């Protein structure tokens, strides 16, 4: 059976429809169905618009999922509500972001996870090159992950060549290290 580009596009959109999860699934599914309908009618502009909307919804869902990797407050600490966002390509090169601030007495720590951003590839080049990494700070090991601690105590880790975790604040370095160790790496592996 010969496959036409239209048939292949229809199959691809059908596969995306099947992958849409439960959260926001109706909106995602609807946008994908509208994209397929527009494509079948030869409306390329409508197809792009609806695919873009579906992509944005999927990115928002993924950004929300990033918050699951943020640690719970450690003993004696309180935490603000986790924040997440997905930036379009025009803003910071795109990508996903989740963060949470933790407070104890007059001190704070912020844990931030950034994912799927083109800017990460630049950071990975720096962090994997010993000469360049040394100029950013000293090497640290958090669990099985290697990272960098800068002169201000900020800790940066690259996870699975896809996510960057940063831990910073005005709290003691031991507390920052504890929060870096408490990031739920298994949640990142599932994304």
Coordinates of N, CA and C in Angstrom, one line a residue:
X1 N 0.8 -1.2 0.0 CA 0.0 0.0 0.0 C 0.9 1.2 0.0
X2 N 0.6 2.2 -0.9 CA 1.4 3.4 -1.0 C 0.9 4.4 0.0
X3 N 1.8 5.0 0.7 CA 1.5 6.0 1.7 C 1.7 7.4 1.2
X4 N 0.7 8.2 1.2 CA 0.8 9.6 0.7 C 1.2 10.5 1.9
X5 N 1.8 11.7 1.7 CA 2.1 12.5 2.8 C 0.9 12.8 3.7
X6 N -0.2 13.0 3.1 CA -1.4 13.3 3.9 C -1.8 12.1 4.8
X7 N -1.7 10.9 4.3 CA -2.0 9.7 5.1 C -0.9 9.6 6.2
X8 N 0.3 9.8 5.9 CA 1.4 9.8 6.9 C 1.1 10.8 8.0
X9 N 0.8 12.0 7.6 CA 0.5 13.1 8.6 C -0.7 12.7 9.4
X10 N -1.7 12.1 8.8 CA -2.9 11.7 9.6 C -2.5 10.6 10.6
X11 N -1.7 9.6 10.2 CA -1.3 8.6 11.1 C -0.4 9.2 12.3
X12 N 0.4 10.2 11.9 CA 1.2 10.8 13.0 C 0.4 11.6 14.0
X13 N -0.6 12.3 13.5 CA -1.5 13.0 14.4 C -2.3 12.1 15.2
X14 N -2.7 10.9 14.6 CA -3.5 9.9 15.4 C -2.6 9.4 16.5
X15 N -1.4 9.2 16.2 CA -0.5 8.7 17.3 C -0.3 9.7 18.4
X16 N -0.2 11.0 18.0 CA -0.2 12.0 19.1 C -1.4 12.0 19.9
X17 N -2.6 11.8 19.2 CA -3.8 11.8 20.0 C -3.8 10.7 21.0
X18 N -3.3 9.5 20.6 CA -3.3 8.4 21.5 C -2.4 8.6 22.7
X19 N -1.4 9.5 22.5 CA -0.4 9.7 23.6 C -0.9 10.8 24.6
X20 N -1.9 11.6 24.2 CA -2.3 12.7 25.1 C -2.8 12.1 26.4
X21 N -2.2 12.6 27.5 CA -2.5 12.1 28.9 C -3.9 12.6 29.4
X22 N -4.2 12.4 30.6 CA -5.4 12.7 31.2 C -5.5 14.2 31.5
X23 N -4.5 14.8 32.2 CA -4.5 16.2 32.5 C -4.4 17.0 31.2
X24 N -5.4 17.9 31.0 CA -5.5 18.7 29.8 C -5.7 17.9 28.6
X25 N -6.0 16.6 28.8 CA -6.1 15.7 27.6 C -7.2 16.1 26.7
X26 N -8.3 16.6 27.2 CA -9.4 17.0 26.3 C -9.0 18.1 25.4
X27 N -8.3 19.1 26.0 CA -7.8 20.3 25.2 C -6.8 19.9 24.2
X28 N -5.9 19.0 24.7 CA -4.8 18.5 23.8 C -5.4 17.7 22.6
X29 N -6.3 16.8 23.0 CA -6.9 16.0 22.0 C -7.7 16.8 21.0
X30 N -8.4 17.8 21.5 CA -9.2 18.7 20.6 C -8.3 19.5 19.7
X31 N -7.2 20.0 20.2 CA -6.3 20.8 19.3 C -5.7 19.9 18.2
X32 N -5.4 18.6 18.6 CA -4.8 17.7 17.6 C -5.9 17.3 16.6
X33 N -7.1 17.1 17.0 CA -8.2 16.8 16.1 C -8.5 18.0 15.1
X34 N -8.4 19.2 15.7 CA -8.6 20.4 14.8 C -7.4 20.5 13.8
X35 N -6.2 20.2 14.3 CA -5.1 20.2 13.4 C -5.3 19.2 12.2
X36 N -5.7 18.0 12.6 CA -5.9 17.0 11.6 C -7.0 17.4 10.6
X37 N -8.1 17.9 11.1 CA -9.2 18.4 10.3 C -8.7 19.5 9.3
X38 N -8.0 20.5 9.9 CA -7.4 21.5 9.0 C -6.5 21.0 8.0
X39 N -5.7 20.0 8.3 CA -4.7 19.4 7.4 C -5.5 18.7 6.3
X40 N -6.5 18.0 6.6 CA -7.3 17.2 5.6 C -8.0 18.2 4.7
X41 N -8.3 19.4 5.2 CA -9.0 20.4 4.3 C -8.0 21.3 3.6
X42 N -6.7 21.0 3.7 CA -5.7 21.7 3.0 C -5.3 23.1 3.7
X43 N -5.8 23.3 4.9 CA -5.5 24.6 5.6 C -4.2 24.4 6.4
X44 N -3.1 24.8 5.8 CA -1.8 24.6 6.5 C -1.7 25.6 7.6
X45 N -2.2 26.8 7.5 CA -2.1 27.8 8.6 C -2.9 27.3 9.8
X46 N -4.1 26.8 9.6 CA -4.9 26.2 10.7 C -4.2 25.0 11.3
X47 N -3.6 24.2 10.5 CA -2.9 23.0 11.0 C -1.7 23.4 11.9
X48 N -0.9 24.4 11.4 CA 0.2 24.9 12.2 C -0.3 25.5 13.5
X49 N -1.3 26.3 13.5 CA -1.8 27.0 14.7 C -2.3 25.9 15.7
X50 N -3.0 24.9 15.3 CA -3.5 24.0 16.2 C -2.5 23.0 16.7
X51 N -1.5 22.7 15.9 CA -0.4 21.9 16.4 C 0.5 22.7 17.4
X52 N 0.6 24.0 17.1 CA 1.4 24.8 18.1 C 0.7 24.9 19.4
X53 N -0.7 25.0 19.4 CA -1.4 25.0 20.6 C -1.3 23.7 21.3
X54 N -1.4 22.6 20.6 CA -1.3 21.3 21.3 C 0.1 21.1 21.9
X55 N 1.1 21.6 21.2 CA 2.5 21.5 21.7 C 2.6 22.4 23.0
X56 N 2.0 23.5 23.0 CA 2.1 24.4 24.2 C 1.4 23.7 25.4
X57 N 0.3 23.1 25.1 CA -0.4 22.4 26.2 C 0.4 21.2 26.7
X58 N 1.0 20.5 25.8 CA 1.9 19.4 26.2 C 3.1 19.9 27.0
X59 N 3.6 21.0 26.6 CA 4.8 21.6 27.4 C 4.3 22.0 28.8
X60 N 3.1 22.6 28.9 CA 2.6 23.0 30.2 C 2.4 21.8 31.1
X61 N 1.9 20.7 30.5 CA 1.7 19.5 31.3 C 3.1 18.9 31.7
X62 N 4.1 19.0 30.8 CA 5.4 18.5 31.2 C 6.0 19.4 32.3
X63 N 5.9 20.7 32.2 CA 6.4 21.6 33.2 C 5.8 21.3 34.6
X64 N 4.5 21.0 34.6 CA 3.8 20.7 35.8 C 4.4 19.4 36.4
X65 N 4.7 18.4 35.5 CA 5.3 17.2 36.0 C 6.7 17.4 36.6
X66 N 7.4 18.4 36.1 CA 8.7 18.7 36.7 C 8.6 19.0 38.2
X67 N 7.5 19.6 38.6 CA 7.4 19.9 40.1 C 7.4 18.7 40.9
X68 N 7.1 17.5 40.4 CA 7.2 16.3 41.2 C 8.6 15.9 41.6
X69 N 9.6 16.4 40.8 CA 11.0 16.2 41.2 C 11.5 17.1 42.2
X70 N 10.8 18.2 42.5 CA 11.3 19.1 43.6 C 11.1 18.4 44.9
X71 N 12.1 18.6 45.8 CA 12.0 17.9 47.1 C 11.0 18.5 48.0
X72 N 10.5 17.7 48.9 CA 9.7 18.1 50.0 C 10.5 18.9 51.0
X73 N 9.9 19.8 51.8 CA 10.8 20.6 52.8 C 11.5 19.6 53.7
X74 N 12.8 19.9 53.9 CA 13.6 19.1 54.9 C 13.1 19.5 56.3
X75 N 13.4 18.6 57.3 CA 13.0 18.9 58.7 C 13.5 20.3 59.1
X76 N 12.5 21.1 59.7 CA 12.7 22.4 60.1 C 12.6 23.5 59.1
X77 N 12.3 23.1 57.9 CA 12.1 24.0 56.8 C 10.7 24.1 56.3
X78 N 10.3 25.2 55.8 CA 9.0 25.4 55.2 C 9.2 25.7 53.7
X79 N 8.2 25.3 52.9 CA 8.3 25.5 51.5 C 7.1 26.3 50.9
X80 N 7.4 27.2 49.9 CA 6.4 27.8 49.2 C 5.8 26.8 48.2
X81 N 4.7 27.1 47.6 CA 4.1 26.3 46.5 C 5.1 26.2 45.3
X82 N 5.2 25.0 44.8 CA 6.1 24.9 43.6 C 5.5 25.7 42.4
X83 N 6.4 26.2 41.6 CA 6.0 27.0 40.4 C 6.5 26.3 39.2
X84 N 5.7 26.4 38.1 CA 6.2 25.8 36.8 C 5.8 26.6 35.7
X85 N 6.5 26.5 34.6 CA 6.2 27.3 33.4 C 6.8 26.6 32.2
X86 N 6.3 26.8 31.0 CA 6.9 26.4 29.8 C 7.0 27.6 28.9
X87 N 8.2 27.9 28.5 CA 8.5 29.0 27.7 C 8.5 28.7 26.2
X88 N 7.9 29.5 25.4 CA 7.9 29.3 24.0 C 9.3 29.5 23.4
X89 N 9.5 29.2 22.2 CA 10.8 29.3 21.6 C 11.4 30.8 21.6
X90 N 10.5 31.7 21.6 CA 10.9 33.1 21.6 C 11.5 33.6 22.9
X91 N 11.1 32.9 24.0 CA 11.5 33.3 25.3 C 12.6 32.3 25.9
X92 N 13.8 32.8 26.0 CA 14.9 32.0 26.6 C 15.1 30.7 25.8
X93 N 14.8 30.7 24.5 CA 15.1 29.5 23.7 C 14.1 28.4 23.9
X94 N 13.1 28.6 24.7 CA 12.1 27.5 24.9 C 12.5 26.7 26.1
X95 N 11.7 25.7 26.5 CA 12.0 24.8 27.5 C 11.0 24.8 28.6
X96 N 11.3 24.0 29.6 CA 10.4 23.8 30.8 C 11.1 24.3 32.0
X97 N 10.4 24.7 33.0 CA 11.0 25.2 34.3 C 10.1 24.9 35.4
X98 N 10.7 24.5 36.5 CA 9.9 24.3 37.8 C 10.9 24.8 38.9
X99 N 10.3 25.4 39.9 CA 11.1 25.9 41.0 C 10.3 25.9 42.3
X100 N 11.0 25.9 43.4 CA 10.4 26.0 44.7 C 11.4 26.7 45.7
X101 N 10.8 27.5 46.6 CA 11.7 28.2 47.5 C 11.4 27.6 48.9
X102 N 12.4 27.4 49.7 CA 12.4 26.8 51.0 C 12.9 27.8 52.0
X103 N 12.2 27.9 53.2 CA 12.6 28.9 54.2 C 12.8 28.3 55.5
X104 N 13.8 28.8 56.2 CA 14.1 28.4 57.6 C 14.7 29.6 58.3
X105 N 14.0 30.0 59.4 CA 14.4 31.3 60.0 C 14.5 32.4 59.0
X106 N 15.6 33.1 58.9 CA 15.8 34.2 58.0 C 16.5 33.7 56.7
X107 N 16.6 32.4 56.4 CA 17.4 31.9 55.3 C 16.5 31.3 54.3
X108 N 16.9 31.2 53.1 CA 16.2 30.6 52.0 C 17.1 29.8 51.1
X109 N 16.4 28.8 50.4 CA 17.1 28.0 49.4 C 16.1 27.9 48.2
X110 N 16.5 28.1 47.0 CA 15.7 27.9 45.9 C 16.2 26.8 45.0
X111 N 15.3 25.8 44.7 CA 15.7 24.7 43.8 C 15.0 24.9 42.5
X112 N 15.7 24.9 41.4 CA 15.1 25.1 40.1 C 15.5 24.0 39.2
X113 N 14.6 23.5 38.4 CA 14.9 22.5 37.4 C 14.5 23.1 36.0
X114 N 15.4 23.1 35.1 CA 15.1 23.6 33.7 C 15.3 22.4 32.8
X115 N 14.4 22.2 31.9 CA 14.5 21.1 31.0 C 14.2 21.4 29.5
X116 N 14.7 20.6 28.7 CA 14.3 20.7 27.2 C 14.6 22.1 26.7
X117 N 15.6 22.7 27.1 CA 16.0 24.0 26.6 C 17.2 24.0 25.8
X118 N 17.2 24.6 24.6 CA 18.5 24.7 23.8 C 19.7 25.3 24.5
X119 N 19.4 26.1 25.5 CA 20.5 26.7 26.3 C 21.2 25.7 27.1
X120 N 20.6 24.5 27.4 CA 21.2 23.5 28.2 C 22.4 22.9 27.5
X121 N 22.3 22.8 26.2 CA 23.5 22.2 25.4 C 24.7 23.1 25.7
X122 N 24.6 24.4 25.8 CA 25.7 25.2 26.0 C 26.3 25.0 27.4
X123 N 25.4 24.8 28.4 CA 25.9 24.5 29.8 C 26.5 23.2 29.8
X124 N 26.0 22.2 29.1 CA 26.6 20.9 29.1 C 28.0 20.9 28.6
X125 N 28.3 21.7 27.6 CA 29.6 21.8 27.0 C 30.6 22.3 28.1
X126 N 30.1 23.3 28.8 CA 31.0 23.9 29.8 C 31.2 22.9 31.0
X127 N 30.1 22.3 31.4 CA 30.2 21.4 32.6 C 30.9 20.1 32.3
X128 N 30.9 19.6 31.1 CA 31.6 18.4 30.8 C 33.1 18.6 30.4
X129 N 33.5 19.8 30.2 CA 34.9 20.1 29.9 C 35.6 20.5 31.2
X130 N 36.5 19.7 31.7 CA 37.2 20.0 32.9 C 37.8 21.4 33.0
X131 N 38.4 21.9 31.9 CA 39.1 23.2 31.9 C 38.0 24.3 32.0
X132 N 36.9 24.2 31.3 CA 35.9 25.2 31.4 C 35.1 25.1 32.7
X133 N 34.8 23.9 33.2 CA 34.1 23.7 34.4 C 34.9 24.3 35.6
X134 N 36.2 24.1 35.5 CA 37.0 24.6 36.6 C 37.0 26.2 36.7
X135 N 36.7 26.8 35.6 CA 36.6 28.3 35.6 C 35.3 28.7 36.3
X136 N 34.3 27.8 36.3 CA 33.0 28.1 36.9 C 32.9 27.9 38.4
X137 N 33.8 27.0 38.9 CA 33.8 26.7 40.3 C 34.4 25.4 40.6
X138 N 34.1 24.8 41.7 CA 34.7 23.5 42.1 C 33.7 22.4 41.8
X139 N 34.3 21.2 41.5 CA 33.4 20.0 41.2 C 32.8 19.5 42.5
X140 N 31.6 19.1 42.4 CA 30.9 18.4 43.5 C 30.3 17.2 43.0
X141 N 30.0 16.2 44.0 CA 29.3 15.0 43.6 C 28.1 14.9 44.5
X142 N 26.9 14.8 43.9 CA 25.7 14.7 44.6 C 25.1 13.3 44.2
X143 N 25.2 12.4 45.1 CA 24.8 11.0 44.8 C 25.7 10.5 43.7
X144 N 25.1 10.1 42.6 CA 26.0 9.6 41.5 C 26.2 10.7 40.4
X145 N 25.6 11.9 40.7 CA 25.7 13.0 39.7 C 26.9 13.9 40.1
X146 N 27.6 14.4 39.0 CA 28.6 15.4 39.2 C 28.1 16.7 38.8
X147 N 28.6 17.7 39.5 CA 28.1 19.1 39.3 C 29.2 20.1 39.6
X148 N 28.8 21.3 39.6 CA 29.7 22.4 39.9 C 29.1 23.3 41.0
X149 N 29.9 23.7 41.9 CA 29.5 24.7 42.9 C 30.3 26.0 42.7
X150 N 29.6 27.1 42.4 CA 30.3 28.3 42.1 C 30.8 29.0 43.4
X151 N 31.4 30.2 43.3 CA 32.0 30.9 44.4 C 30.9 31.4 45.4
X152 N 29.7 31.5 44.9 CA 28.6 31.9 45.8 C 27.9 30.7 46.5
X153 N 28.3 29.5 46.2 CA 27.7 28.3 46.7 C 26.6 27.7 45.9
X154 N 26.3 28.3 44.8 CA 25.2 27.8 43.9 C 25.7 26.4 43.3
X155 N 24.8 25.4 43.4 CA 25.1 24.1 42.9 C 24.4 23.9 41.6
X156 N 25.1 23.4 40.6 CA 24.4 23.1 39.3 C 24.7 21.7 38.9
X157 N 23.7 21.0 38.5 CA 23.8 19.6 38.1 C 23.2 19.4 36.7
X158 N 23.7 18.6 35.8 CA 23.1 18.3 34.6 C 22.6 16.8 34.8
X159 N 21.3 16.6 34.5 CA 20.7 15.3 34.7 C 20.3 14.7 33.3
X160 N 20.8 13.5 33.0 CA 20.4 12.9 31.7 C 20.6 13.7 30.5
X161 N 21.5 14.6 30.5 CA 21.7 15.5 29.4 C 20.4 16.2 28.9
X162 N 19.5 16.4 29.8 CA 18.2 16.9 29.5 C 17.7 18.0 30.5
X163 N 18.2 17.9 31.7 CA 17.7 18.8 32.8 C 18.9 19.4 33.5
X164 N 18.7 20.6 33.9 CA 19.7 21.3 34.8 C 19.0 21.6 36.1
X165 N 19.6 21.1 37.2 CA 19.1 21.4 38.5 C 20.1 22.4 39.1
X166 N 19.5 23.5 39.7 CA 20.3 24.5 40.4 C 19.8 24.7 41.8
X167 N 20.6 24.8 42.7 CA 20.3 25.0 44.1 C 21.1 26.2 44.6
X168 N 20.4 27.2 45.1 CA 21.1 28.4 45.5 C 20.3 29.1 46.7
X169 N 20.9 30.0 47.3 CA 20.3 30.7 48.4 C 21.3 31.2 49.4
X170 N 20.8 31.8 50.5 CA 21.7 32.3 51.5 C 21.9 31.4 52.7
X171 N 21.4 30.2 52.6 CA 21.5 29.3 53.7 C 22.9 28.6 53.7
X172 N 23.2 27.9 54.8 CA 24.5 27.2 54.9 C 24.7 26.2 53.7
X173 N 25.9 26.0 53.3 CA 26.2 25.2 52.2 C 25.8 23.7 52.4
X174 N 25.8 23.3 53.6 CA 25.4 21.9 54.0 C 23.9 21.8 53.7
X175 N 23.1 22.8 53.9 CA 21.7 22.8 53.6 C 21.4 22.7 52.1
X176 N 22.2 23.5 51.4 CA 22.1 23.5 49.9 C 22.4 22.1 49.3
X177 N 23.5 21.5 49.9 CA 23.8 20.2 49.4 C 22.7 19.2 49.8
X178 N 22.1 19.3 50.9 CA 21.1 18.4 51.3 C 19.9 18.5 50.4
X179 N 19.5 19.7 50.0 CA 18.4 19.9 49.0 C 18.8 19.4 47.6
X180 N 20.1 19.5 47.2 CA 20.5 19.0 46.0 C 20.3 17.5 46.0
X181 N 20.7 16.9 47.1 CA 20.6 15.4 47.2 C 19.1 15.0 47.3
X182 N 18.2 15.8 47.7 CA 16.8 15.5 47.9 C 16.0 15.6 46.6
X183 N 16.6 16.2 45.6 CA 15.8 16.2 44.3 C 15.5 14.8 43.8
X184 N 14.3 14.6 43.4 CA 13.8 13.2 43.1 C 14.2 12.9 41.6
X185 N 15.4 12.4 41.4 CA 15.9 12.1 40.1 C 15.1 11.1 39.4
X186 N 14.4 10.2 40.1 CA 13.6 9.2 39.4 C 12.4 9.8 38.7
X187 N 11.9 10.9 39.3 CA 10.8 11.6 38.6 C 11.3 12.3 37.3
X188 N 12.5 12.7 37.3 CA 13.1 13.3 36.0 C 13.3 12.2 35.0
X189 N 13.7 11.0 35.5 CA 13.9 9.9 34.5 C 12.6 9.4 33.9
X190 N 11.4 9.7 34.5 CA 10.1 9.3 33.9 C 9.6 10.3 32.9
X191 N 10.2 11.5 32.8 CA 9.7 12.5 31.8 C 10.3 12.3 30.5

